[in-house]
Structure formats: C-alpha cells, structure tokens
C-alpha cells in the first residue's frame, strides 16, 4: 500500500521541509511536436512546458491494444525536458524512459539540471488520455497526458 500526498514545491518550503521529496501532479499535451505545455497542481495558472528530444517506436505490432495504430503493441522510447514554473521553485529536468503502446502508461527517470533542487533525482509517471476523452484544461480533441513528477532530495554540498 502506498500513500500519495500531493504537495507543491512552494508548500514544501513553507513548512520547512526544505529537502523532502515532493510529488507534483500535472496535465500536459503536445502543442506542435516536439513542444509541450500544460499545468501542474490542478491549476491552469501553474505553467508546465516541455520538449521531446527523442521519440522512437519499437517495431513490434500487436492485434489488440489501448491506443490506435501505429503504436499498438509497441514500446515508445522517450527523452524529454520538463520545466515546472513556480517562481523561486522553478526547475528543469532531463528525463528518459518510455510508454507502453498498449496501455498508454509511461515511466521515466532523470535529474533536475537547472533551478530549484539541481541534482535531485526525478521520477515521472503518466497516463496517455486519448483526444476523444480529453483532459480538463487541455485543448479540445488533443491527446493529453496526466501524471505525477516525483522530485527527490537535492544532493548535499
């Protein structure tokens, strides 16, 4: 059993949890590939931006799957830059991992390279939501992605 507590980076600082891990819920979509935008913490004013550096689809094909062709039964390797904008607690992370073409679930890991908590490990989980279903706050008809960015403790000097 896991306990999930959503906390913004600003809230962590306000409660003197200066270096405790935080979990940031987000919603994103692709604007013009390779660029992404969205929001975090359930508030459209909290800006998220990103860029896909690499997207490579495996050659394996399946008969039944969650997503429509051409990703059916495939693994999609991803490398991306995620930026969470939050004043003094803004950060940019480089992440790598992949998405299941069958389920739309993704797992990525990386490191904060700029801003708040430089050097901290980052773990991202998200689910692909088809454009026919959509996400609140995303453009109508756009495939969107909802998930969580887990930011670990920054390394000690």
PDB file of C-alpha atoms in Angstrom:
ATOM      1  CA  UNK A   1       0.000   0.000   0.000  1.00  0.00           C
ATOM      2  CA  UNK A   2       1.350   3.438  -0.919  1.00  0.00           C
ATOM      3  CA  UNK A   3       0.371   6.820   0.440  1.00  0.00           C
ATOM      4  CA  UNK A   4       0.292   9.649  -2.098  1.00  0.00           C
ATOM      5  CA  UNK A   5       0.391  13.208  -0.858  1.00  0.00           C
ATOM      6  CA  UNK A   6       0.280  15.955  -3.465  1.00  0.00           C
ATOM      7  CA  UNK A   7       2.365  18.929  -2.399  1.00  0.00           C
ATOM      8  CA  UNK A   8       3.611  21.871  -4.401  1.00  0.00           C
ATOM      9  CA  UNK A   9       7.289  22.857  -4.232  1.00  0.00           C
ATOM     10  CA  UNK A  10       6.265  26.151  -2.605  1.00  0.00           C
ATOM     11  CA  UNK A  11       4.284  24.359   0.094  1.00  0.00           C
ATOM     12  CA  UNK A  12       7.271  22.149   0.907  1.00  0.00           C
ATOM     13  CA  UNK A  13       9.374  25.256   1.550  1.00  0.00           C
ATOM     14  CA  UNK A  14       6.677  26.975   3.597  1.00  0.00           C
ATOM     15  CA  UNK A  15       6.584  24.053   6.018  1.00  0.00           C
ATOM     16  CA  UNK A  16      10.386  23.953   6.383  1.00  0.00           C
ATOM     17  CA  UNK A  17      10.598  20.653   4.505  1.00  0.00           C
ATOM     18  CA  UNK A  18      13.430  22.186   2.514  1.00  0.00           C
ATOM     19  CA  UNK A  19      14.773  18.962   1.084  1.00  0.00           C
ATOM     20  CA  UNK A  20      11.965  16.462   1.467  1.00  0.00           C
ATOM     21  CA  UNK A  21      10.738  14.671  -1.656  1.00  0.00           C
ATOM     22  CA  UNK A  22       7.709  16.242  -3.343  1.00  0.00           C
ATOM     23  CA  UNK A  23       5.077  14.917  -5.745  1.00  0.00           C
ATOM     24  CA  UNK A  24       3.661  17.287  -8.351  1.00  0.00           C
ATOM     25  CA  UNK A  25       0.519  16.308 -10.301  1.00  0.00           C
ATOM     26  CA  UNK A  26       0.500  17.553 -13.900  1.00  0.00           C
ATOM     27  CA  UNK A  27      -1.504  17.592 -17.121  1.00  0.00           C
ATOM     28  CA  UNK A  28       0.269  18.162 -20.453  1.00  0.00           C
ATOM     29  CA  UNK A  29      -0.265  17.925 -24.205  1.00  0.00           C
ATOM     30  CA  UNK A  30       1.797  18.385 -27.341  1.00  0.00           C
ATOM     31  CA  UNK A  31       1.305  21.792 -28.963  1.00  0.00           C
ATOM     32  CA  UNK A  32       3.464  21.497 -32.079  1.00  0.00           C
ATOM     33  CA  UNK A  33       5.792  18.498 -31.896  1.00  0.00           C
ATOM     34  CA  UNK A  34       8.271  18.434 -30.213  1.00  0.00           C
ATOM     35  CA  UNK A  35       6.926  21.132 -27.844  1.00  0.00           C
ATOM     36  CA  UNK A  36       4.577  20.504 -24.916  1.00  0.00           C
ATOM     37  CA  UNK A  37       2.689  22.674 -22.487  1.00  0.00           C
ATOM     38  CA  UNK A  38       0.299  22.177 -19.633  1.00  0.00           C
ATOM     39  CA  UNK A  39      -0.172  22.901 -15.963  1.00  0.00           C
ATOM     40  CA  UNK A  40       0.625  21.385 -12.583  1.00  0.00           C
ATOM     41  CA  UNK A  41      -1.148  21.138  -9.232  1.00  0.00           C
ATOM     42  CA  UNK A  42      -4.592  21.199 -10.865  1.00  0.00           C
ATOM     43  CA  UNK A  43      -4.367  24.959 -11.503  1.00  0.00           C
ATOM     44  CA  UNK A  44      -4.271  26.285 -15.080  1.00  0.00           C
ATOM     45  CA  UNK A  45      -2.152  29.236 -13.856  1.00  0.00           C
ATOM     46  CA  UNK A  46       0.703  26.876 -12.836  1.00  0.00           C
ATOM     47  CA  UNK A  47       2.727  26.591 -16.026  1.00  0.00           C
ATOM     48  CA  UNK A  48       4.382  23.404 -17.297  1.00  0.00           C
ATOM     49  CA  UNK A  49       6.404  23.355 -20.528  1.00  0.00           C
ATOM     50  CA  UNK A  50       8.472  20.654 -22.140  1.00  0.00           C
ATOM     51  CA  UNK A  51      10.226  19.412 -25.219  1.00  0.00           C
ATOM     52  CA  UNK A  52      10.573  15.891 -26.614  1.00  0.00           C
ATOM     53  CA  UNK A  53      14.192  15.293 -27.654  1.00  0.00           C
ATOM     54  CA  UNK A  54      13.698  11.724 -28.782  1.00  0.00           C
ATOM     55  CA  UNK A  55      10.688   9.527 -29.567  1.00  0.00           C
ATOM     56  CA  UNK A  56      11.421   6.108 -31.018  1.00  0.00           C
ATOM     57  CA  UNK A  57       8.744   3.450 -31.564  1.00  0.00           C
ATOM     58  CA  UNK A  58       9.661  -0.246 -31.429  1.00  0.00           C
ATOM     59  CA  UNK A  59       8.870  -2.379 -34.472  1.00  0.00           C
ATOM     60  CA  UNK A  60       6.722  -4.963 -32.634  1.00  0.00           C
ATOM     61  CA  UNK A  61       2.996  -4.902 -33.553  1.00  0.00           C
ATOM     62  CA  UNK A  62       0.062  -6.455 -31.625  1.00  0.00           C
ATOM     63  CA  UNK A  63      -3.549  -7.273 -32.502  1.00  0.00           C
ATOM     64  CA  UNK A  64      -5.329  -5.695 -29.515  1.00  0.00           C
ATOM     65  CA  UNK A  65      -4.301  -2.559 -27.667  1.00  0.00           C
ATOM     66  CA  UNK A  66      -5.369   0.574 -25.825  1.00  0.00           C
ATOM     67  CA  UNK A  67      -4.024   3.140 -28.296  1.00  0.00           C
ATOM     68  CA  UNK A  68      -4.844   3.239 -32.012  1.00  0.00           C
ATOM     69  CA  UNK A  69      -2.318   2.260 -34.676  1.00  0.00           C
ATOM     70  CA  UNK A  70       0.540   2.882 -35.267  1.00  0.00           C
ATOM     71  CA  UNK A  71       1.501   2.391 -31.579  1.00  0.00           C
ATOM     72  CA  UNK A  72      -0.475  -0.799 -30.936  1.00  0.00           C
ATOM     73  CA  UNK A  73       1.679  -3.329 -29.079  1.00  0.00           C
ATOM     74  CA  UNK A  74       4.759  -1.174 -29.190  1.00  0.00           C
ATOM     75  CA  UNK A  75       7.122   0.413 -26.708  1.00  0.00           C
ATOM     76  CA  UNK A  76       7.869   4.082 -27.260  1.00  0.00           C
ATOM     77  CA  UNK A  77      11.275   5.248 -26.020  1.00  0.00           C
ATOM     78  CA  UNK A  78      11.240   8.858 -24.836  1.00  0.00           C
ATOM     79  CA  UNK A  79      13.752  11.501 -23.825  1.00  0.00           C
ATOM     80  CA  UNK A  80      12.368  14.885 -22.830  1.00  0.00           C
ATOM     81  CA  UNK A  81      12.928  18.122 -20.990  1.00  0.00           C
ATOM     82  CA  UNK A  82      10.291  19.026 -18.372  1.00  0.00           C
ATOM     83  CA  UNK A  83      10.059  22.500 -16.858  1.00  0.00           C
ATOM     84  CA  UNK A  84       7.828  23.330 -13.895  1.00  0.00           C
ATOM     85  CA  UNK A  85       7.464  27.079 -13.447  1.00  0.00           C
ATOM     86  CA  UNK A  86       6.921  28.203  -9.861  1.00  0.00           C
ATOM     87  CA  UNK A  87       8.922  31.346  -9.030  1.00  0.00           C
ATOM     88  CA  UNK A  88      11.940  30.512  -6.847  1.00  0.00           C
ATOM     89  CA  UNK A  89      10.944  26.840  -7.005  1.00  0.00           C
ATOM     90  CA  UNK A  90      11.031  26.508 -10.795  1.00  0.00           C
ATOM     91  CA  UNK A  91      13.120  23.671 -12.182  1.00  0.00           C
ATOM     92  CA  UNK A  92      14.078  21.945 -15.412  1.00  0.00           C
ATOM     93  CA  UNK A  93      14.683  18.182 -15.557  1.00  0.00           C
ATOM     94  CA  UNK A  94      16.030  15.884 -18.254  1.00  0.00           C
ATOM     95  CA  UNK A  95      14.123  12.584 -18.205  1.00  0.00           C
ATOM     96  CA  UNK A  96      14.326   9.283 -20.100  1.00  0.00           C
ATOM     97  CA  UNK A  97      12.064   6.267 -20.213  1.00  0.00           C
ATOM     98  CA  UNK A  98       9.155   5.001 -22.216  1.00  0.00           C
ATOM     99  CA  UNK A  99       5.471   4.475 -22.829  1.00  0.00           C
ATOM    100  CA  UNK A 100       3.554   1.274 -23.445  1.00  0.00           C
ATOM    101  CA  UNK A 101       1.721   1.488 -26.752  1.00  0.00           C
ATOM    102  CA  UNK A 102      -0.842  -0.967 -25.345  1.00  0.00           C
ATOM    103  CA  UNK A 103      -1.746   0.791 -22.103  1.00  0.00           C
ATOM    104  CA  UNK A 104      -0.564   4.364 -22.615  1.00  0.00           C
ATOM    105  CA  UNK A 105       1.244   4.199 -19.253  1.00  0.00           C
ATOM    106  CA  UNK A 106       4.683   5.797 -19.052  1.00  0.00           C
ATOM    107  CA  UNK A 107       7.635   5.641 -16.647  1.00  0.00           C
ATOM    108  CA  UNK A 108      10.602   7.996 -16.935  1.00  0.00           C
ATOM    109  CA  UNK A 109      13.557   8.871 -14.711  1.00  0.00           C
ATOM    110  CA  UNK A 110      16.026  11.720 -14.729  1.00  0.00           C
ATOM    111  CA  UNK A 111      17.679  14.573 -12.889  1.00  0.00           C
ATOM    112  CA  UNK A 112      16.987  18.234 -12.167  1.00  0.00           C
ATOM    113  CA  UNK A 113      19.579  20.104 -14.246  1.00  0.00           C
ATOM    114  CA  UNK A 114      18.559  23.722 -13.658  1.00  0.00           C
ATOM    115  CA  UNK A 115      16.785  25.755 -10.990  1.00  0.00           C
ATOM    116  CA  UNK A 116      15.355  24.512  -7.719  1.00  0.00           C
ATOM    117  CA  UNK A 117      16.969  21.302  -6.409  1.00  0.00           C
ATOM    118  CA  UNK A 118      19.724  20.927  -9.021  1.00  0.00           C
ATOM    119  CA  UNK A 119      20.989  17.341  -8.966  1.00  0.00           C
ATOM    120  CA  UNK A 120      17.842  15.879  -7.385  1.00  0.00           C
ATOM    121  CA  UNK A 121      16.509  12.646  -8.895  1.00  0.00           C
ATOM    122  CA  UNK A 122      13.199  12.846 -10.763  1.00  0.00           C
ATOM    123  CA  UNK A 123      10.718  10.034 -11.408  1.00  0.00           C
ATOM    124  CA  UNK A 124       7.747  10.659 -13.716  1.00  0.00           C
ATOM    125  CA  UNK A 125       4.656   8.515 -14.204  1.00  0.00           C
ATOM    126  CA  UNK A 126       1.858   9.452 -16.580  1.00  0.00           C
ATOM    127  CA  UNK A 127      -1.101   8.012 -18.428  1.00  0.00           C
ATOM    128  CA  UNK A 128      -1.967   8.807 -22.041  1.00  0.00           C
ATOM    129  CA  UNK A 129      -5.541  10.078 -22.412  1.00  0.00           C
ATOM    130  CA  UNK A 130      -6.967   9.844 -25.975  1.00  0.00           C
ATOM    131  CA  UNK A 131      -8.237  13.071 -27.545  1.00  0.00           C
ATOM    132  CA  UNK A 132     -11.740  11.604 -27.706  1.00  0.00           C
ATOM    133  CA  UNK A 133     -11.765  11.541 -23.878  1.00  0.00           C
ATOM    134  CA  UNK A 134      -9.645  14.643 -23.244  1.00  0.00           C
ATOM    135  CA  UNK A 135      -8.401  16.315 -20.065  1.00  0.00           C
ATOM    136  CA  UNK A 136      -9.790  19.339 -18.250  1.00  0.00           C
ATOM    137  CA  UNK A 137      -7.746  22.363 -19.290  1.00  0.00           C
ATOM    138  CA  UNK A 138      -6.313  20.758 -22.445  1.00  0.00           C
ATOM    139  CA  UNK A 139      -7.344  21.824 -25.955  1.00  0.00           C
ATOM    140  CA  UNK A 140     -10.497  20.075 -27.162  1.00  0.00           C
ATOM    141  CA  UNK A 141      -9.667  16.876 -29.048  1.00  0.00           C
ATOM    142  CA  UNK A 142      -5.993  16.849 -28.045  1.00  0.00           C
ATOM    143  CA  UNK A 143      -4.388  13.683 -26.737  1.00  0.00           C
ATOM    144  CA  UNK A 144      -3.197  14.625 -23.262  1.00  0.00           C
ATOM    145  CA  UNK A 145      -1.129  13.106 -20.503  1.00  0.00           C
ATOM    146  CA  UNK A 146      -1.850  13.156 -16.763  1.00  0.00           C
ATOM    147  CA  UNK A 147       0.604  12.076 -14.133  1.00  0.00           C
ATOM    148  CA  UNK A 148       2.983  12.878 -11.323  1.00  0.00           C
ATOM    149  CA  UNK A 149       6.508  14.246 -11.179  1.00  0.00           C
ATOM    150  CA  UNK A 150       8.322  12.960  -8.081  1.00  0.00           C
ATOM    151  CA  UNK A 151      11.294  15.165  -7.156  1.00  0.00           C
ATOM    152  CA  UNK A 152      13.718  13.668  -4.653  1.00  0.00           C
ATOM    153  CA  UNK A 153      16.041  15.381  -2.226  1.00  0.00           C
ATOM    154  CA  UNK A 154      18.802  17.553  -3.642  1.00  0.00           C
ATOM    155  CA  UNK A 155      22.326  16.237  -3.085  1.00  0.00           C
ATOM    156  CA  UNK A 156      24.161  17.710  -0.137  1.00  0.00           C
ATOM    157  CA  UNK A 157      27.065  20.031  -0.890  1.00  0.00           C
TER     158      UNK A 157
END
